[in-house]
Structures are given as C-alpha cells and as structure tokens.
Amino acid sequence: MSQKIASWSEVIENDYISTKSILYIGSFENNTNVDILQKNFKMFESSWNLVYILENIAKYDIIFYVDNGDFNILKEVRKVNANIPIVVFSDHNVIQTVKYIKHNISYFLSEKTTDIEMMIVLQHALKIYDNVKKNISLKKEQEEYLKILDDFIIISRTDLKGKITYVNDIFCEISGYSKEELLGSHHNIVRHPDMPQLSFQKLWTDIKNNEIWTGVVKNLAKSGETYIAKSTILPHYENDIKVGYIGLRYVITDEVTEKSSIKAYLTRTIIDFKMQIKKKDDEISKYLKEIEQLKLASSDDYYAAWQMESKKKEKSNEKLKLLEKEIKEQEKVYSNRIDDYLLKRRENDKVLDEKNNQIKVLENEKESLNELVDGFKVDINEKLKVIENLQKRNAELEDILVHTEEQALNLNKK
C-alpha cells in the first residue's frame, strides 16, 4: 500500500501547482484540505461573497467548492467563466450529485479521497484548463490575424470535403463570383483546366495529414480570365476538432497585383491607425475606471476628468474619420492612375500585336517569293542547258554543211 502511494505521489508536479491560484468556497470546519491547499498553491483565497468572487474570477485557476446545497454561486460563476474547473467536495450519494452536472463540474471528492488523490485530481483539472485557455487564445489570435488579412488577402474556408463555407470580399472580387454562388460549392469552381490533377492530389495528401501546403495555383475567374495565386492551405480546428481547411492566397498576376498592392498599403495604414486608437481607448477605459473611484470622493473631480477623457476620445474618432476619408480619396486617385496605366498598356500591347501580325504576313510573303525565285532558278538552269545543247547541235550542223559544200566543189572540179 505504501509503495502505491509513493508511486502516485511522483505524479504530482509541485513546481507546476505552486504557480497556480485556488478559490476555496466553503466552511473550514472539520476540513483538513485547507492546510494542504494553502501549502501547495501559490495563492489561496476563501470567500462566500458572490460580488467579490465574480469581480476577481479572472485571477483564479481553479475553484474548490464544499457542498452545502447552495447552487447559486456556481450558477453565477458559470455565467462569467464557462471553463474554469470546479471541484466539488461532497459526501452526498450519486443521485444528489447529479444536481451539479448542469454546472459543468470537473470532479467530485469526498472524505474517502486521499490527499495525494485530491492533488492529482486538481493537477489534472488545471492542465485541462490550461489547454482550453491556450486553444481559446490561439483561436482569438487566429481570428484577429484573419481579420487583419481579410482586407487584402484572399481568404476561404471549406469543410473536410472541400465545400466552401466562407469567403471574404476579395475572393469574390478577384474570382467574379458572388458569395451566394460560392458558398456550398466545391472549391474547384475556380480551378483552371490547365492545372494538373497530380498537384491537387499532393495538396489533399498534405492537408489530410494535418500538414500545411504551400504552392502556386492557376485559377479561372467567372469571366474566363486567368489569375495566378500563391496559396497556403492549413487545417481549421474548432474545439480541438478538425472541421475543415483555411486557404490564404495573394494574387501574383501583374494587373491584379498592381491594384491589390495599393489597397494593401492603404489598408495597413488604416489598421495601424485603428490599433493606435484601440490602444488609446484601452487607456481611456482604464482612466475611466479610476475616475469611478474618484466619484465617491469628489463629484467635481469626477466630472472634470470624465469630460477631459471624453474630449480626447472624440478627437481620436475625428482623426480616424479624417484619415479614412483621406485614404479613400488617395485610393481613388491611385485606382484611376492604375486604370489609365493599364489602359495605355493594353493599347500598346494591341499596337505591338498588330505590328507582330504584319511582320508575320511579310515573313510569309518573303518565304513565298523565295520559293518562286528558287523555282525560277531551276527553270532558267534547265533552259540554259537546252540552249547550250542547241548551240552544240548548230555547230555540228555548220560543220556538216561546210564539209558538204567542200565535197560538192571537189566534184565540180573533176
């Protein structure tokens, strides 16, 4: 028995538990757990005051509740924090403890629970809560990240089979499809027929194995225009369960990129300014809480401070509106310039295409003339050979005539 307890005690991570805080709700009478909890936890607090508990719930990592039949505190705690572990110490039977289930109780302990078993249970509940907080934090970071990217990156989400569950406005703008057309459709709605099937097999293999896939994809817009996108596809989780995939893309096709780069620059400027405004608002909120305390001491001081901070907030909002207006005007100017540039470039490309076509026609004509000349050369050579043969024949005939005349003269002389 002693060996078993010793082995279980090795499971307890004292360095870990000593960094945590615990709220004890209940009577100290006839409860030896208090001394153990005070000894092992970094912070131990005890209170029955519901207002105090709810105001300070954020500083606790776990709640140790001694059952007394009053469920109101647990009910109110769950309204504020649905995830903080609550361990109930109770000697009631199973039927009575069922009453606690709707309050999301982590574990039940009783007088039969040894000190080591109690600490193991608390440690396990704390680690589960740490994972929950980590996942919540990661989810918030991902949401904030996607919110920032949403203004200048193509974003889509799909279910596990590749059917689209979310697209942002830029996805619609680039692809030419409306959200109504895209939602529920398979993501291959924008796939270009030139893309080899093998590349998508590799993509699906990677993301199904919970790996991140990155590559360049050729897409086809609704209008029939082609656009090239650098894509990153990664798994999408909700509550530790993979529910689909997130796609992040930015266009690398020249014309679209030129417009997107301007918009991205302007968007980042707005985001930076909004973050500054948020920081100022947080500071103002902090000051306003302090001012609430001054309200009890001096109503004049409270009013003056509140008025001053309200004016600061109004000025910040005015600056934000002016900046947004200025950025929209700049964006319009840049957009017009880009449109003019692209129009001129298309006109130049058209002229170049016409010139290239003319050159091709002339090249074809030149090739045809060369073929004719080569034909003429062959005919001339053949005719020259005929003339040469005729000349030789004439020379032979002349020799024959001369010889015949000489013979005739010789006969006459005889």
Coordinates of C-alpha atoms in Angstrom, one line a residue:
M1 CA 0.0 0.0 0.0
S2 CA 2.8 2.4 0.9
Q3 CA 4.6 1.7 -2.4
K4 CA 1.4 2.5 -4.4
I5 CA 1.0 5.9 -2.6
A6 CA 4.7 6.7 -3.2
S7 CA 4.3 6.0 -6.9
W8 CA 1.2 8.2 -7.2
S9 CA 3.0 11.0 -5.3
E10 CA 5.6 11.0 -8.0
V11 CA 2.9 12.0 -10.5
I12 CA 2.3 15.3 -8.6
E13 CA 4.2 18.2 -10.2
N14 CA 4.7 20.6 -7.2
D15 CA 6.6 23.2 -9.3
Y16 CA 3.5 23.4 -11.6
I17 CA 0.9 23.5 -8.9
S18 CA 2.9 26.1 -7.0
T19 CA 2.3 28.6 -9.8
K20 CA -1.5 28.3 -9.6
S21 CA -4.2 30.1 -7.6
I22 CA -7.2 28.5 -6.0
L23 CA -10.5 29.9 -4.7
Y24 CA -11.9 27.9 -1.7
I25 CA -15.7 28.3 -1.2
G26 CA -17.0 26.7 1.9
S27 CA -16.5 26.1 5.6
F28 CA -13.1 25.4 7.2
E29 CA -14.7 23.4 9.9
N30 CA -13.7 19.8 10.1
N31 CA -11.9 20.1 6.7
T32 CA -8.2 19.1 6.6
N33 CA -8.0 20.0 2.9
V34 CA -7.4 23.7 3.7
D35 CA -3.9 23.2 5.1
I36 CA -2.9 21.1 2.1
L37 CA -4.3 23.6 -0.4
Q38 CA -2.6 26.6 1.4
K39 CA 0.7 24.8 1.4
N40 CA 0.8 23.7 -2.3
F41 CA -0.8 26.6 -4.2
K42 CA 0.8 30.0 -4.9
M43 CA -2.4 31.8 -3.9
F44 CA -5.2 30.5 -1.7
E45 CA -8.3 32.6 -1.1
S46 CA -11.6 31.8 0.5
S47 CA -14.9 33.7 0.1
W48 CA -18.6 33.3 0.1
N49 CA -19.2 36.8 -1.2
L50 CA -20.7 36.4 -4.7
V51 CA -19.9 40.0 -5.8
Y52 CA -16.2 39.7 -4.7
I53 CA -15.9 36.3 -6.4
L54 CA -17.3 37.4 -9.8
E55 CA -15.2 40.6 -9.8
N56 CA -12.0 38.6 -9.1
I57 CA -12.7 35.4 -11.0
A58 CA -10.0 36.1 -13.6
K59 CA -7.2 35.7 -11.1
Y60 CA -8.2 32.1 -10.1
D61 CA -7.1 29.0 -11.9
I62 CA -9.4 26.6 -10.1
I63 CA -12.4 26.6 -7.6
F64 CA -12.7 24.2 -4.7
Y65 CA -16.3 24.1 -3.6
V66 CA -17.5 22.5 -0.4
D67 CA -21.0 21.3 -1.0
N68 CA -23.7 22.9 1.1
G69 CA -26.7 22.6 -1.2
D70 CA -26.5 26.2 -2.5
F71 CA -26.0 26.2 -6.3
N72 CA -26.4 29.9 -6.9
I73 CA -22.7 30.7 -6.6
L74 CA -21.8 28.0 -9.2
K75 CA -24.6 29.2 -11.5
E76 CA -23.4 32.8 -11.4
V77 CA -19.7 31.7 -11.8
R78 CA -20.6 29.7 -15.0
K79 CA -22.2 32.8 -16.5
V80 CA -18.9 34.7 -16.2
N81 CA -16.5 31.8 -16.9
A82 CA -17.8 28.6 -18.6
N83 CA -14.4 26.8 -18.5
I84 CA -12.7 27.4 -15.1
P85 CA -12.5 23.9 -13.4
I86 CA -14.8 23.5 -10.3
V87 CA -14.0 20.6 -8.0
V88 CA -16.8 19.8 -5.5
F89 CA -16.1 18.2 -2.1
S90 CA -19.2 16.3 -1.2
D91 CA -20.3 13.3 0.8
H92 CA -23.7 13.0 -1.0
N93 CA -24.6 10.0 -2.9
V94 CA -24.7 9.8 -6.8
I95 CA -28.4 10.8 -7.0
Q96 CA -27.7 14.0 -5.1
T97 CA -24.6 14.9 -7.0
V98 CA -26.5 14.7 -10.3
K99 CA -27.8 18.2 -9.4
Y100 CA -24.4 19.6 -10.1
I101 CA -23.9 18.2 -13.6
K102 CA -25.6 21.2 -15.3
H103 CA -22.9 23.4 -13.7
N104 CA -20.1 21.6 -15.5
I105 CA -18.4 20.2 -12.5
S106 CA -14.9 18.8 -13.3
Y107 CA -14.6 16.3 -10.4
F108 CA -16.2 15.2 -7.1
L109 CA -14.2 14.5 -4.0
S110 CA -15.2 13.0 -0.6
E111 CA -13.7 12.2 2.8
K112 CA -12.6 8.9 1.3
T113 CA -10.4 10.7 -1.2
T114 CA -6.8 10.7 0.0
D115 CA -4.6 13.8 0.0
I116 CA -2.5 12.5 -2.9
E117 CA -5.5 11.6 -5.0
M118 CA -7.0 15.0 -4.3
M119 CA -3.8 16.7 -5.6
I120 CA -3.7 14.5 -8.7
V121 CA -7.3 15.4 -9.5
L122 CA -6.6 19.1 -9.0
Q123 CA -3.5 18.9 -11.1
H124 CA -5.3 17.1 -13.9
A125 CA -8.2 19.7 -13.9
L126 CA -5.7 22.5 -14.0
K127 CA -3.8 21.1 -17.1
I128 CA -7.1 20.6 -19.0
Y129 CA -7.9 24.2 -18.2
D130 CA -4.5 25.4 -19.4
N131 CA -5.1 23.6 -22.7
V132 CA -8.6 25.2 -23.0
K133 CA -7.2 28.7 -22.4
K134 CA -4.4 28.0 -24.9
N135 CA -6.9 27.0 -27.5
I136 CA -9.1 30.0 -26.8
S137 CA -6.1 32.3 -27.0
L138 CA -4.9 30.7 -30.3
K139 CA -8.4 31.0 -31.7
K140 CA -8.6 34.7 -30.8
E141 CA -5.1 35.3 -32.3
Q142 CA -6.2 33.4 -35.5
E143 CA -9.4 35.5 -35.7
E144 CA -7.5 38.7 -35.2
Y145 CA -4.9 37.7 -37.8
L146 CA -7.6 36.7 -40.3
K147 CA -9.5 39.9 -39.5
I148 CA -6.4 42.0 -40.4
L149 CA -5.6 39.8 -43.5
D150 CA -9.3 40.0 -44.6
D151 CA -8.8 43.4 -46.2
F152 CA -6.1 42.4 -48.6
I153 CA -5.6 38.6 -48.7
I154 CA -8.0 36.1 -50.5
I155 CA -9.4 34.0 -47.7
S156 CA -11.7 31.0 -47.9
R157 CA -12.7 28.2 -45.6
T158 CA -14.1 24.8 -46.6
D159 CA -15.4 21.7 -44.9
L160 CA -13.5 18.4 -44.9
K161 CA -14.8 17.6 -48.4
G162 CA -13.7 20.9 -49.9
K163 CA -17.1 22.6 -50.0
I164 CA -16.8 26.3 -49.4
T165 CA -18.2 27.5 -46.0
Y166 CA -16.7 31.1 -46.0
V167 CA -15.2 33.6 -48.5
N168 CA -14.2 37.2 -47.9
D169 CA -15.0 40.1 -50.2
I170 CA -11.6 40.0 -52.1
F171 CA -12.2 36.4 -53.0
C172 CA -15.5 37.5 -54.7
E173 CA -13.8 40.5 -56.3
I174 CA -11.0 38.5 -57.9
S175 CA -13.0 35.4 -58.9
G176 CA -16.0 37.3 -60.1
Y177 CA -18.4 35.1 -58.3
S178 CA -20.9 36.3 -55.6
K179 CA -20.9 34.8 -52.1
E180 CA -24.2 33.2 -52.9
E181 CA -22.6 31.4 -55.8
L182 CA -19.5 30.3 -53.9
L183 CA -21.0 29.2 -50.5
G184 CA -21.8 25.5 -50.7
S185 CA -19.9 25.0 -54.0
H186 CA -16.8 22.9 -54.2
H187 CA -13.5 24.9 -54.2
N188 CA -12.7 23.6 -57.7
I189 CA -15.2 26.1 -59.0
V190 CA -12.2 28.4 -59.6
R191 CA -9.8 25.7 -60.7
H192 CA -8.2 26.3 -64.1
P193 CA -8.3 23.3 -66.5
D194 CA -4.6 23.7 -67.2
M195 CA -3.8 22.7 -63.6
P196 CA -2.5 19.1 -63.4
Q197 CA -4.6 16.7 -61.3
L198 CA -1.4 15.4 -59.7
S199 CA -0.7 18.7 -57.9
F200 CA -4.1 18.6 -56.2
Q201 CA -3.5 15.1 -55.1
K202 CA -0.4 16.2 -53.3
L203 CA -2.3 19.1 -51.7
W204 CA -5.0 16.8 -50.4
T205 CA -2.5 14.3 -49.1
D206 CA -0.7 17.0 -47.1
I207 CA -3.7 18.7 -45.5
K208 CA -5.4 15.4 -44.7
N209 CA -2.2 14.6 -42.8
N210 CA -2.6 17.9 -40.9
E211 CA 0.3 19.5 -42.7
I212 CA 0.4 22.9 -44.2
W213 CA 0.5 23.0 -48.1
T214 CA 2.1 26.0 -49.9
G215 CA 2.3 26.4 -53.7
V216 CA 1.3 28.4 -56.8
V217 CA -2.1 27.7 -58.3
K218 CA -3.5 28.8 -61.6
N219 CA -7.2 29.8 -61.2
L220 CA -10.0 30.7 -63.6
A221 CA -12.4 33.6 -62.9
K222 CA -16.1 33.6 -63.8
S223 CA -15.3 35.9 -66.7
G224 CA -12.8 33.4 -68.2
E225 CA -9.8 35.5 -67.1
T226 CA -6.8 33.7 -65.6
Y227 CA -5.2 34.7 -62.4
I228 CA -2.2 33.1 -60.6
A229 CA -2.2 32.9 -56.8
K230 CA 0.4 32.0 -54.2
S231 CA -1.6 29.7 -51.8
T232 CA -1.3 28.4 -48.3
I233 CA -3.8 25.8 -47.1
L234 CA -3.9 24.7 -43.5
P235 CA -6.3 22.7 -41.3
H236 CA -9.1 24.5 -39.4
Y237 CA -10.0 23.4 -35.9
E238 CA -12.9 24.2 -33.6
N239 CA -12.7 23.0 -30.0
D240 CA -9.8 20.7 -30.9
I241 CA -11.7 19.0 -33.7
K242 CA -10.7 19.4 -37.3
V243 CA -13.7 20.8 -39.2
G244 CA -12.2 21.8 -42.5
Y245 CA -9.5 23.9 -44.1
I246 CA -8.4 27.5 -44.4
G247 CA -7.0 28.9 -47.6
L248 CA -4.9 32.1 -47.6
R249 CA -3.9 33.4 -51.1
Y250 CA -2.4 36.5 -52.7
V251 CA -2.5 37.1 -56.4
I252 CA 0.7 37.3 -58.3
T253 CA -0.8 38.1 -61.7
D254 CA 0.6 41.5 -62.8
E255 CA -2.6 43.6 -63.3
V256 CA -4.4 42.3 -60.2
T257 CA -1.3 42.6 -58.1
E258 CA -0.8 46.3 -59.0
K259 CA -4.2 47.2 -57.8
S260 CA -4.0 44.9 -54.7
S261 CA -0.6 46.3 -53.6
I262 CA -2.1 49.8 -53.4
K263 CA -5.1 48.6 -51.5
A264 CA -2.9 46.5 -49.2
Y265 CA -0.7 49.6 -48.4
L266 CA -3.8 51.8 -47.7
T267 CA -5.4 49.0 -45.6
R268 CA -2.3 48.5 -43.4
T269 CA -2.3 52.3 -42.8
I270 CA -5.9 52.1 -41.6
I271 CA -5.2 49.0 -39.5
D272 CA -2.1 50.7 -37.8
F273 CA -4.2 53.8 -37.0
K274 CA -7.1 51.7 -35.7
M275 CA -4.7 49.8 -33.4
Q276 CA -3.4 53.1 -32.1
I277 CA -7.0 54.2 -31.5
K278 CA -7.8 50.9 -29.7
K279 CA -4.7 51.4 -27.5
K280 CA -5.9 54.9 -26.6
D281 CA -9.4 53.6 -26.0
D282 CA -8.0 51.0 -23.6
E283 CA -6.0 53.7 -21.8
I284 CA -9.2 55.8 -21.6
S285 CA -11.2 52.9 -20.2
K286 CA -8.5 52.3 -17.6
Y287 CA -8.7 56.0 -16.6
L288 CA -12.4 56.0 -16.5
K289 CA -12.4 53.1 -14.0
E290 CA -10.0 55.1 -11.8
I291 CA -12.3 58.1 -12.2
E292 CA -15.2 56.0 -11.0
Q293 CA -13.3 55.7 -7.7
L294 CA -12.9 59.4 -7.6
K295 CA -16.6 59.8 -8.0
L296 CA -17.1 58.6 -4.4
A297 CA -14.6 61.3 -3.1
S298 CA -15.4 64.3 -5.3
S299 CA -18.1 64.7 -7.9
D300 CA -16.4 67.8 -9.3
D301 CA -13.1 65.9 -9.9
Y302 CA -15.0 63.0 -11.4
Y303 CA -16.9 65.3 -13.9
A304 CA -13.8 67.2 -14.9
A305 CA -11.8 64.1 -15.5
W306 CA -14.7 62.4 -17.4
Q307 CA -15.2 65.4 -19.6
M308 CA -11.4 65.6 -20.4
E309 CA -11.2 62.0 -21.4
S310 CA -14.4 62.1 -23.4
K311 CA -13.0 65.0 -25.4
K312 CA -9.8 63.0 -26.1
K313 CA -11.9 60.2 -27.4
E314 CA -13.9 62.5 -29.6
K315 CA -10.7 64.0 -31.1
S316 CA -9.3 60.5 -31.8
N317 CA -12.5 59.5 -33.6
E318 CA -12.4 62.7 -35.6
K319 CA -8.8 62.0 -36.6
L320 CA -9.8 58.5 -37.6
K321 CA -12.6 59.7 -39.8
L322 CA -10.4 62.3 -41.5
L323 CA -7.7 59.7 -42.1
E324 CA -10.2 57.2 -43.6
K325 CA -11.6 60.0 -45.8
E326 CA -8.1 61.0 -47.0
I327 CA -7.2 57.4 -47.7
K328 CA -10.3 56.8 -49.7
E329 CA -9.5 59.9 -51.8
Q330 CA -5.9 58.6 -52.3
E331 CA -7.2 55.2 -53.2
K332 CA -9.5 56.7 -55.8
V333 CA -6.6 58.7 -57.3
Y334 CA -4.3 55.7 -57.3
S335 CA -7.0 53.5 -58.7
N336 CA -7.6 56.0 -61.6
R337 CA -3.9 56.1 -62.3
I338 CA -3.7 52.4 -62.4
D339 CA -6.7 52.1 -64.7
D340 CA -5.1 54.7 -67.1
Y341 CA -1.8 52.9 -67.0
L342 CA -3.4 49.5 -67.7
L343 CA -5.5 51.0 -70.5
K344 CA -2.4 52.5 -72.2
R345 CA -0.5 49.3 -71.7
R346 CA -3.3 47.3 -73.3
E347 CA -3.4 49.8 -76.2
N348 CA 0.4 49.5 -76.6
D349 CA 0.1 45.7 -76.4
K350 CA -2.6 45.9 -79.1
V351 CA -0.3 48.0 -81.4
L352 CA 2.5 45.6 -80.8
D353 CA 0.3 42.7 -81.6
E354 CA -0.8 44.4 -84.9
K355 CA 2.9 45.0 -85.8
N356 CA 3.8 41.4 -85.0
N357 CA 1.0 40.2 -87.2
Q358 CA 2.2 42.5 -90.0
I359 CA 5.7 41.1 -89.6
K360 CA 4.3 37.6 -89.8
V361 CA 2.5 38.4 -93.0
L362 CA 5.6 39.9 -94.6
E363 CA 7.7 36.9 -93.4
N364 CA 5.1 34.6 -95.1
E365 CA 5.3 36.7 -98.3
K366 CA 9.1 36.7 -98.3
E367 CA 9.0 32.9 -97.9
S368 CA 6.6 32.5 -100.8
L369 CA 8.8 34.8 -103.0
N370 CA 11.9 32.8 -102.1
E371 CA 10.1 29.7 -103.2
L372 CA 9.1 31.3 -106.5
V373 CA 12.7 32.6 -107.0
D374 CA 14.1 29.1 -106.3
G375 CA 11.6 27.7 -108.9
F376 CA 12.7 30.3 -111.5
K377 CA 16.3 29.4 -110.9
V378 CA 15.6 25.8 -111.6
D379 CA 13.7 26.7 -114.9
I380 CA 16.5 29.1 -116.1
N381 CA 19.2 26.4 -115.5
E382 CA 17.2 23.9 -117.4
K383 CA 16.6 26.4 -120.3
L384 CA 20.3 27.3 -120.3
K385 CA 21.1 23.6 -120.6
V386 CA 18.7 23.3 -123.6
I387 CA 20.2 26.4 -125.3
E388 CA 23.7 25.0 -124.7
N389 CA 22.7 21.7 -126.3
L390 CA 21.1 23.6 -129.3
Q391 CA 24.3 25.6 -129.7
K392 CA 26.3 22.5 -129.8
R393 CA 23.9 21.0 -132.4
N394 CA 24.1 24.1 -134.6
A395 CA 27.9 24.0 -134.5
E396 CA 27.8 20.4 -135.6
L397 CA 25.3 21.2 -138.4
E398 CA 27.5 24.0 -139.6
D399 CA 30.5 21.7 -139.8
I400 CA 28.4 19.2 -141.8
L401 CA 27.3 22.0 -144.2
V402 CA 30.9 23.2 -144.7
H403 CA 32.1 19.6 -145.3
T404 CA 29.2 19.0 -147.8
E405 CA 30.0 22.2 -149.7
E406 CA 33.7 21.3 -150.0
Q407 CA 32.8 17.9 -151.3
A408 CA 30.4 19.5 -153.9
L409 CA 33.2 21.8 -155.1
N410 CA 35.6 19.0 -155.5
L411 CA 33.1 17.0 -157.6
N412 CA 32.5 20.0 -159.9
K413 CA 36.3 20.4 -160.5
K414 CA 36.6 16.8 -161.7

